[in-house]
CSV table of C-alpha atoms and ligand atoms in Angstrom, one decimal:
chain,number,residue,atom,x,y,z
A,1,MET,CA,-28.4,-8.0,184.5
A,2,ASP,CA,-24.9,-6.9,185.3
A,3,LEU,CA,-23.2,-6.2,182.0
A,4,SER,CA,-20.1,-4.3,182.2
A,5,THR,CA,-18.9,-3.5,185.6
A,6,PRO,CA,-15.3,-2.8,186.7
A,7,VAL,CA,-15.1,-4.7,189.9
A,8,ASP,CA,-12.9,-4.3,192.8
A,9,SER,CA,-12.6,-7.7,194.2
A,10,ASN,CA,-10.4,-9.9,196.4
A,11,PHE,CA,-9.4,-13.5,196.2
A,12,THR,CA,-11.4,-14.1,199.3
A,13,THR,CA,-14.2,-14.7,197.0
A,14,ALA,CA,-12.9,-18.1,196.5
A,15,LEU,CA,-12.4,-19.0,200.1
A,16,PRO,CA,-14.9,-20.4,202.5
A,17,LYS,CA,-17.3,-17.9,203.9
A,18,VAL,CA,-15.5,-16.1,206.8
A,19,GLU,CA,-17.9,-14.9,209.5
A,20,THR,CA,-17.2,-11.3,210.6
A,21,THR,CA,-18.8,-9.5,213.4
A,22,THR,CA,-21.0,-6.5,212.6
A,23,ASP,CA,-18.8,-4.2,214.7
A,24,ASN,CA,-16.9,-1.5,212.7
A,25,VAL,CA,-14.4,-3.6,210.8
A,26,LEU,CA,-11.7,-0.9,211.0
A,27,THR,CA,-11.9,-0.1,214.7
A,28,GLN,CA,-12.4,-3.8,215.5
A,29,GLN,CA,-9.3,-4.7,213.4
A,30,PRO,CA,-9.0,-8.4,214.5
A,31,SER,CA,-12.4,-9.0,212.8
A,32,PHE,CA,-11.3,-7.8,209.3
A,33,PHE,CA,-7.8,-6.8,208.3
A,34,HIS,CA,-6.3,-9.4,210.6
A,35,VAL,CA,-8.3,-12.1,208.9
A,36,PHE,CA,-6.2,-11.5,205.8
A,37,SER,CA,-2.9,-11.7,207.7
A,38,ARG,CA,-3.8,-14.3,210.2
A,39,LEU,CA,-6.1,-16.7,208.3
A,40,ILE,CA,-6.5,-16.1,204.6
A,41,TYR,CA,-2.9,-15.6,203.7
A,42,GLN,CA,-2.0,-18.7,205.7
A,43,LEU,CA,-4.6,-20.7,204.0
A,44,CYS,CA,-3.5,-19.4,200.6
A,45,ASP,CA,0.3,-19.5,200.8
A,46,ASP,CA,1.3,-21.9,198.1
A,47,LEU,CA,1.0,-21.3,194.3
A,48,ASP,CA,-1.6,-24.2,193.8
A,49,SER,CA,-4.0,-22.7,196.3
A,50,LEU,CA,-3.4,-19.2,194.7
A,51,ALA,CA,-4.1,-20.5,191.3
A,52,TYR,CA,-7.3,-22.4,192.6
A,53,ALA,CA,-8.5,-19.3,194.3
A,54,THR,CA,-8.0,-17.1,191.4
A,55,ASN,CA,-9.7,-19.4,189.1
A,56,SER,CA,-12.7,-19.8,191.4
A,57,VAL,CA,-13.1,-16.0,191.5
A,58,LEU,CA,-13.0,-15.8,187.8
A,59,GLU,CA,-15.6,-18.6,187.3
A,60,ASP,CA,-17.9,-16.9,190.0
A,61,PHE,CA,-17.8,-13.5,188.3
A,62,LEU,CA,-18.6,-15.2,184.9
A,63,THR,CA,-21.4,-17.1,186.4
A,64,ASP,CA,-22.8,-13.8,187.9
A,65,GLY,CA,-23.0,-12.4,184.4
A,66,VAL,CA,-20.1,-10.0,184.6
A,67,ARG,CA,-18.7,-9.2,181.2
A,68,TYR,CA,-15.7,-7.0,182.2
A,69,LEU,CA,-13.6,-7.6,185.3
A,70,GLU,CA,-10.8,-5.8,186.9
A,71,LEU,CA,-9.4,-8.0,189.6
A,72,ARG,CA,-7.2,-6.4,192.3
A,73,THR,CA,-4.5,-8.1,194.3
A,74,ILE,CA,-1.4,-7.2,196.4
A,75,PRO,CA,1.5,-9.2,194.8
A,76,ARG,CA,2.8,-10.8,198.0
A,77,ALA,CA,6.0,-12.7,198.6
A,78,SER,CA,5.6,-15.6,201.1
A,79,PRO,CA,9.1,-16.2,202.4
A,80,SER,CA,8.1,-19.1,204.5
A,81,SER,CA,6.9,-20.9,201.4
A,82,ASN,CA,9.7,-19.6,199.2
A,83,ILE,CA,7.3,-17.7,197.1
A,84,THR,CA,8.5,-14.5,195.5
A,85,ARG,CA,6.4,-11.5,194.5
A,86,GLU,CA,7.2,-12.4,190.9
A,87,ALA,CA,6.1,-16.0,191.3
A,88,TYR,CA,2.8,-14.9,193.0
A,89,LEU,CA,2.1,-12.5,190.1
A,90,THR,CA,3.1,-15.0,187.5
A,91,THR,CA,0.7,-17.5,189.0
A,92,VAL,CA,-2.1,-15.1,189.0
A,93,LEU,CA,-1.5,-14.0,185.3
A,94,ASP,CA,-1.1,-17.6,184.2
A,95,THR,CA,-4.5,-18.5,185.6
A,96,ILE,CA,-6.0,-15.4,184.0
A,97,ALA,CA,-4.4,-16.5,180.7
A,98,GLN,CA,-5.9,-20.0,181.0
A,99,PHE,CA,-9.2,-18.6,181.8
A,100,ARG,CA,-9.0,-16.3,178.7
A,101,SER,CA,-8.2,-19.3,176.5
A,102,ARG,CA,-11.4,-21.0,177.7
A,103,SER,CA,-13.8,-18.1,177.9
A,104,THR,CA,-14.1,-15.0,175.8
A,105,GLN,CA,-17.3,-13.8,177.3
A,106,MET,CA,-15.7,-11.9,180.2
A,107,SER,CA,-12.6,-9.8,179.7
A,108,VAL,CA,-10.2,-9.9,182.7
A,109,TYR,CA,-7.5,-7.4,183.7
A,110,LEU,CA,-5.5,-7.0,186.9
A,111,ILE,CA,-4.7,-4.1,189.1
A,112,LEU,CA,-1.8,-4.4,191.6
A,113,ALA,CA,-2.2,-2.9,195.0
A,114,LEU,CA,0.1,-1.4,197.5
A,115,ASP,CA,-0.9,-2.2,201.2
A,116,ARG,CA,-0.6,1.1,203.0
A,117,GLY,CA,1.3,0.9,206.3
A,118,LYS,CA,3.0,-2.3,205.2
A,119,THR,CA,4.5,-1.6,201.8
A,120,THR,CA,7.7,0.4,202.0
A,121,PRO,CA,8.5,3.0,199.4
A,122,ALA,CA,11.1,0.7,197.9
A,123,GLU,CA,8.6,-2.2,197.7
A,124,ALA,CA,6.1,0.2,196.2
A,125,LEU,CA,8.4,0.9,193.4
A,126,GLU,CA,9.1,-2.8,193.0
A,127,ILE,CA,5.4,-3.4,192.6
A,128,ILE,CA,5.0,-0.5,190.1
A,129,ASN,CA,7.8,-1.9,188.1
A,130,LEU,CA,6.1,-5.3,188.0
A,131,ALA,CA,3.0,-3.7,186.9
A,132,ILE,CA,4.8,-1.9,184.1
A,133,ALA,CA,6.6,-5.0,183.0
A,134,ASN,CA,3.3,-7.0,183.0
A,135,LYS,CA,1.1,-4.6,181.1
A,136,PRO,CA,1.3,-6.8,178.0
A,137,ARG,CA,-0.2,-9.6,180.2
A,138,GLY,CA,-3.1,-7.5,181.3
A,139,VAL,CA,-2.0,-5.4,184.3
A,140,VAL,CA,-3.9,-2.2,183.7
A,141,GLY,CA,-3.6,-0.2,186.9
A,142,VAL,CA,-2.5,0.2,190.5
A,143,ASP,CA,-4.3,0.8,193.7
A,144,LEU,CA,-3.6,1.8,197.2
A,145,CYS,CA,-5.5,-0.4,199.8
A,146,GLY,CA,-5.0,-1.7,203.3
A,147,ASN,CA,-6.1,-0.7,206.8
A,148,PRO,CA,-7.0,3.1,206.4
A,149,THR,CA,-6.0,3.7,210.0
A,150,GLN,CA,-2.4,3.0,209.3
A,151,GLY,CA,0.5,4.5,207.5
A,152,ASP,CA,1.4,7.8,205.8
A,153,VAL,CA,0.1,7.8,202.2
A,154,THR,CA,2.6,10.5,201.1
A,155,ILE,CA,5.4,8.0,200.9
A,156,TYR,CA,3.8,6.6,197.8
A,157,ARG,CA,4.0,9.8,195.8
A,158,ASP,CA,7.0,8.7,193.6
A,159,ALA,CA,5.5,5.3,193.1
A,160,PHE,CA,2.1,6.6,191.7
A,161,ALA,CA,4.0,9.2,189.6
A,162,ARG,CA,5.9,6.4,188.0
A,163,ALA,CA,2.8,4.3,187.4
A,164,LYS,CA,1.1,7.3,185.8
A,165,ALA,CA,4.1,8.1,183.6
A,166,HIS,CA,3.9,4.5,182.2
A,167,GLY,CA,0.3,4.7,181.3
A,168,LEU,CA,-1.2,2.7,184.1
A,169,GLY,CA,-4.5,3.6,185.6
A,170,VAL,CA,-4.5,4.8,189.2
A,171,THR,CA,-7.3,4.1,191.6
A,172,LEU,CA,-7.1,4.7,195.3
A,173,HIS,CA,-9.1,3.6,198.4
A,174,PHE,CA,-10.2,7.0,199.6
A,175,ALA,CA,-11.7,8.3,202.9
A,176,GLU,CA,-12.9,4.9,204.2
A,177,THR,CA,-12.8,6.2,207.8
A,178,PRO,CA,-12.9,9.5,209.5
A,179,THR,CA,-9.1,9.3,210.1
A,180,SER,CA,-8.3,8.6,206.6
A,181,GLY,CA,-10.7,11.4,205.6
A,182,ALA,CA,-8.4,14.1,207.1
A,183,PRO,CA,-7.9,17.0,204.6
A,184,SER,CA,-4.2,16.4,204.6
A,185,GLU,CA,-4.5,12.8,203.4
A,186,LEU,CA,-7.2,13.6,200.9
A,187,ASP,CA,-5.2,16.4,199.4
A,188,ALA,CA,-2.2,14.2,199.1
A,189,LEU,CA,-4.1,11.4,197.4
A,190,LEU,CA,-5.8,13.8,195.0
A,191,SER,CA,-2.4,15.3,194.2
A,192,PHE,CA,-1.4,11.8,192.9
A,193,GLN,CA,-3.9,12.6,190.0
A,194,PRO,CA,-6.0,9.3,190.5
A,195,ASP,CA,-8.3,8.3,187.6
A,196,ARG,CA,-10.7,6.7,190.1
A,197,LEU,CA,-11.5,6.5,193.8
A,198,GLY,CA,-12.9,3.6,196.0
A,199,HIS,CA,-15.3,4.0,198.8
A,200,VAL,CA,-15.3,7.9,199.1
A,201,ILE,CA,-17.1,7.9,202.3
A,202,HIS,CA,-15.8,10.6,204.8
A,203,VAL,CA,-15.4,13.4,202.4
A,204,PRO,CA,-15.6,17.1,203.3
A,205,ASN,CA,-17.7,19.2,201.0
A,206,ASP,CA,-14.9,21.1,199.3
A,207,VAL,CA,-13.2,17.7,198.4
A,208,LYS,CA,-16.5,16.4,197.1
A,209,GLN,CA,-16.8,19.4,194.9
A,210,GLU,CA,-13.3,18.8,193.5
A,211,ILE,CA,-14.0,15.1,192.9
A,212,ALA,CA,-17.2,16.0,191.0
A,213,ARG,CA,-15.3,18.8,189.1
A,214,ARG,CA,-12.7,16.2,187.9
A,215,LYS,CA,-15.5,13.7,187.2
A,216,LEU,CA,-13.5,10.9,188.8
A,217,GLY,CA,-14.7,7.4,188.4
A,218,LEU,CA,-16.1,6.1,191.7
A,219,GLU,CA,-15.9,2.5,192.9
A,220,LEU,CA,-18.8,2.1,195.4
A,221,CYS,CA,-19.2,-0.9,197.6
A,222,MET,CA,-22.6,-0.7,199.2
A,223,SER,CA,-22.8,-4.1,201.1
A,224,CYS,CA,-19.2,-3.6,202.4
A,225,ASN,CA,-19.8,-0.1,203.7
A,226,VAL,CA,-23.2,-1.1,205.3
A,227,HIS,CA,-22.2,-4.4,206.8
A,228,ALA,CA,-18.8,-3.3,208.0
A,229,LYS,CA,-20.5,-0.2,209.4
A,230,LEU,CA,-18.1,2.2,207.5
A,231,ILE,CA,-21.3,4.4,207.1
A,232,ASN,CA,-23.9,5.4,209.7
A,233,GLY,CA,-27.2,3.7,209.0
A,234,GLY,CA,-28.3,1.3,206.3
A,235,PHE,CA,-28.4,1.1,202.5
A,236,LEU,CA,-30.8,4.1,202.2
A,237,ASP,CA,-28.2,6.2,203.9
A,238,HIS,CA,-25.3,5.1,201.6
A,239,HIS,CA,-23.5,7.9,199.8
A,240,PHE,CA,-24.4,6.3,196.4
A,241,GLY,CA,-27.6,8.4,196.9
A,242,GLU,CA,-25.6,11.5,196.8
A,243,TRP,CA,-22.9,10.6,194.2
A,244,ARG,CA,-25.5,9.4,191.7
A,245,GLN,CA,-26.6,13.1,191.4
A,246,THR,CA,-23.2,14.1,190.2
A,247,ASP,CA,-21.5,13.6,186.8
A,248,CYS,CA,-19.0,11.1,188.3
A,249,PRO,CA,-19.2,7.7,186.6
A,250,ILE,CA,-20.1,5.0,189.2
A,251,ALA,CA,-19.2,1.4,189.2
A,252,LEU,CA,-20.9,-0.8,191.8
A,253,CYS,CA,-18.4,-3.1,193.3
A,254,THR,CA,-18.3,-6.1,195.5
A,255,ASP,CA,-15.2,-5.3,197.6
A,256,ASP,CA,-14.9,-8.7,199.3
A,257,VAL,CA,-17.5,-11.3,198.4
A,258,GLY,CA,-16.0,-13.7,200.9
A,259,PHE,CA,-16.7,-11.2,203.7
A,260,PHE,CA,-19.9,-9.6,202.6
A,261,CYS,CA,-21.5,-12.4,200.6
A,262,SER,CA,-22.9,-10.2,197.8
A,263,SER,CA,-22.3,-10.7,194.2
A,264,VAL,CA,-22.0,-7.8,191.8
A,265,SER,CA,-25.4,-8.4,190.4
A,266,ASN,CA,-26.7,-8.2,193.9
A,267,GLU,CA,-25.1,-4.8,194.4
A,268,TYR,CA,-27.0,-3.5,191.3
A,269,LEU,CA,-30.2,-5.1,192.7
A,270,LEU,CA,-29.6,-3.2,196.1
A,271,ALA,CA,-29.3,0.0,194.1
A,272,ALA,CA,-32.7,-0.7,192.5
A,273,GLU,CA,-34.4,-1.7,195.6
A,274,HIS,CA,-33.1,0.9,198.0
A,275,PHE,CA,-32.8,3.9,195.6
A,276,GLY,CA,-35.4,3.1,193.1
A,277,VAL,CA,-32.8,3.1,190.3
A,278,GLY,CA,-34.9,2.0,187.3
A,279,ARG,CA,-34.1,0.3,184.1
A,280,ALA,CA,-33.2,3.6,182.2
A,281,GLU,CA,-31.0,5.0,184.9
A,282,MET,CA,-29.3,1.6,185.4
A,283,LEU,CA,-28.4,1.4,181.8
A,284,ARG,CA,-27.2,5.0,181.8
A,285,MET,CA,-25.1,4.2,184.8
A,286,CYS,CA,-23.5,1.1,183.3
A,287,ALA,CA,-22.8,3.1,180.0
A,288,LYS,CA,-21.1,5.8,182.0
A,289,SER,CA,-19.1,3.3,184.0
A,290,VAL,CA,-17.6,2.0,180.7
A,291,ASP,CA,-15.7,5.4,180.5
A,292,MET,CA,-13.8,4.7,183.8
A,293,ILE,CA,-12.4,1.3,182.8
A,294,PHE,CA,-8.6,0.8,182.6
A,295,GLY,CA,-8.9,-1.7,179.8
A,296,GLY,CA,-8.6,0.6,176.8
A,297,GLU,CA,-10.6,1.8,173.8
A,298,GLN,CA,-11.2,-1.6,172.3
A,299,GLU,CA,-12.8,-2.9,175.5
A,300,LYS,CA,-14.9,0.3,175.8
A,301,LYS,CA,-16.2,-0.3,172.3
A,302,ARG,CA,-16.9,-4.0,173.1
A,303,LEU,CA,-18.8,-3.0,176.3
A,304,ARG,CA,-20.8,-0.3,174.6
A,305,GLU,CA,-21.9,-2.9,171.9
A,306,ILE,CA,-22.9,-5.4,174.6
A,307,LEU,CA,-25.0,-2.7,176.3
A,308,ARG,CA,-26.5,-1.6,173.0
A,309,ARG,CA,-27.5,-5.2,172.2
A,310,PHE,CA,-28.9,-5.8,175.7
A,311,GLU,CA,-31.0,-2.7,175.4
A,312,GLU,CA,-32.2,-3.6,171.9
A,313,GLU,CA,-33.2,-7.1,172.9
A,314,ARG,CA,-35.0,-6.1,176.0
A,315,ALA,CA,-36.9,-3.5,174.0
A,316,THR,CA,-37.9,-6.2,171.5
A,317,VAL,CA,-39.0,-8.5,174.3
A,318,GLY,CA,-41.2,-5.8,175.6
B,401,LIG,C1,-13.1,-1.9,203.2
B,401,LIG,N1,-12.4,-2.7,202.4
B,401,LIG,C2,-11.0,-2.6,202.2
B,401,LIG,N2,-10.4,-1.5,202.4
B,401,LIG,C3,-9.1,-1.4,202.3
B,401,LIG,N3,-8.3,-2.4,202.0
B,401,LIG,C4,-8.9,-3.5,201.9
B,401,LIG,C5,-10.3,-3.7,201.9
B,401,LIG,N4,-10.6,-5.0,201.7
B,401,LIG,C6,-9.4,-5.6,201.5
B,401,LIG,N5,-8.4,-4.8,201.6
B,401,LIG,C7,-6.9,-5.0,201.4
B,401,LIG,O1,-6.7,-5.9,200.5
B,401,LIG,C8,-5.9,-7.0,201.0
B,401,LIG,C9,-6.2,-8.2,200.3
B,401,LIG,O2,-5.6,-8.3,199.2
B,401,LIG,P1,-5.4,-9.5,198.3
B,401,LIG,O3,-6.7,-9.7,197.6
B,401,LIG,O4,-5.1,-10.6,199.3
B,401,LIG,O5,-4.3,-9.3,197.4
B,401,LIG,C10,-6.1,-7.0,202.5
B,401,LIG,O6,-4.9,-7.3,203.2
B,401,LIG,C11,-6.4,-5.6,202.8
B,401,LIG,O7,-5.3,-4.9,203.2
């Protein structure tokens, strides 16, 4: 059922299921962000494991019925294993290239992320330069992620300006916690002129209006926000209910399948179950989400055609 969804994902999808507590993942840091630095990155610190994980993620999304994927990763050097940032990125891009040569059903692109609080301004520029250099291999955008309770986002102003100047899409993790929903941070992030925002949870009314005015693409992660207790309440209380009333295109995303154990198709099912999103609205939402992809006009055309055919076939079936 899921046809054309830009997906914010992590390579954790390929790793064994990691149990988390149901405490707030951001205040209970050891249960979430530390799992990356203390467990996942140690399990996945050689290029063979990285290629294996990347490939498994791609196969899983394909099996789920995804037809367009934007995968996101922080290109990380692992000095203990002599892996440079470049080697990490080359391995991911090589794996994507091999996947493309086997399967044309699902288009795959890559977004490179900066890890707030960890990435220095100089490293940020290095990552942006890598993104620019690898546009021909399918890098389409850059993101700011990481622990939202850490770091000053304004140090990345030059990096995002450079990314935009070189035609990369900009998406930002936005207002995941009350602290990272402070007006000064949100103003700074919006001044980077992002194309899309992820999460958008703790947003004051005036900022909501600005986001709606700009019609920014929203990457919403229902399972993540509910299970990680980033929002108060359950699925019915999720801000998807509010954003779907605006003109912003929405893509339902998985965030971390490895943590939250929910595929993209399940995220769409959750929207149907909890918010009564029917077939017509679902199709409209998917069609609108095509406008927010970073993969370019040809991809948009392809996705619109897939949606058109899907609609036609289902109409014929009855
Ligand atoms: C609520 N969800 C989230 N919010 C913010 N940052 C997140 C995140 N989930 C994951 N990350 C960030 O992505 C990194 C994993 O990147 P790779 O895939 O290893 O490249 C984690 O270290 C974390 O900082």
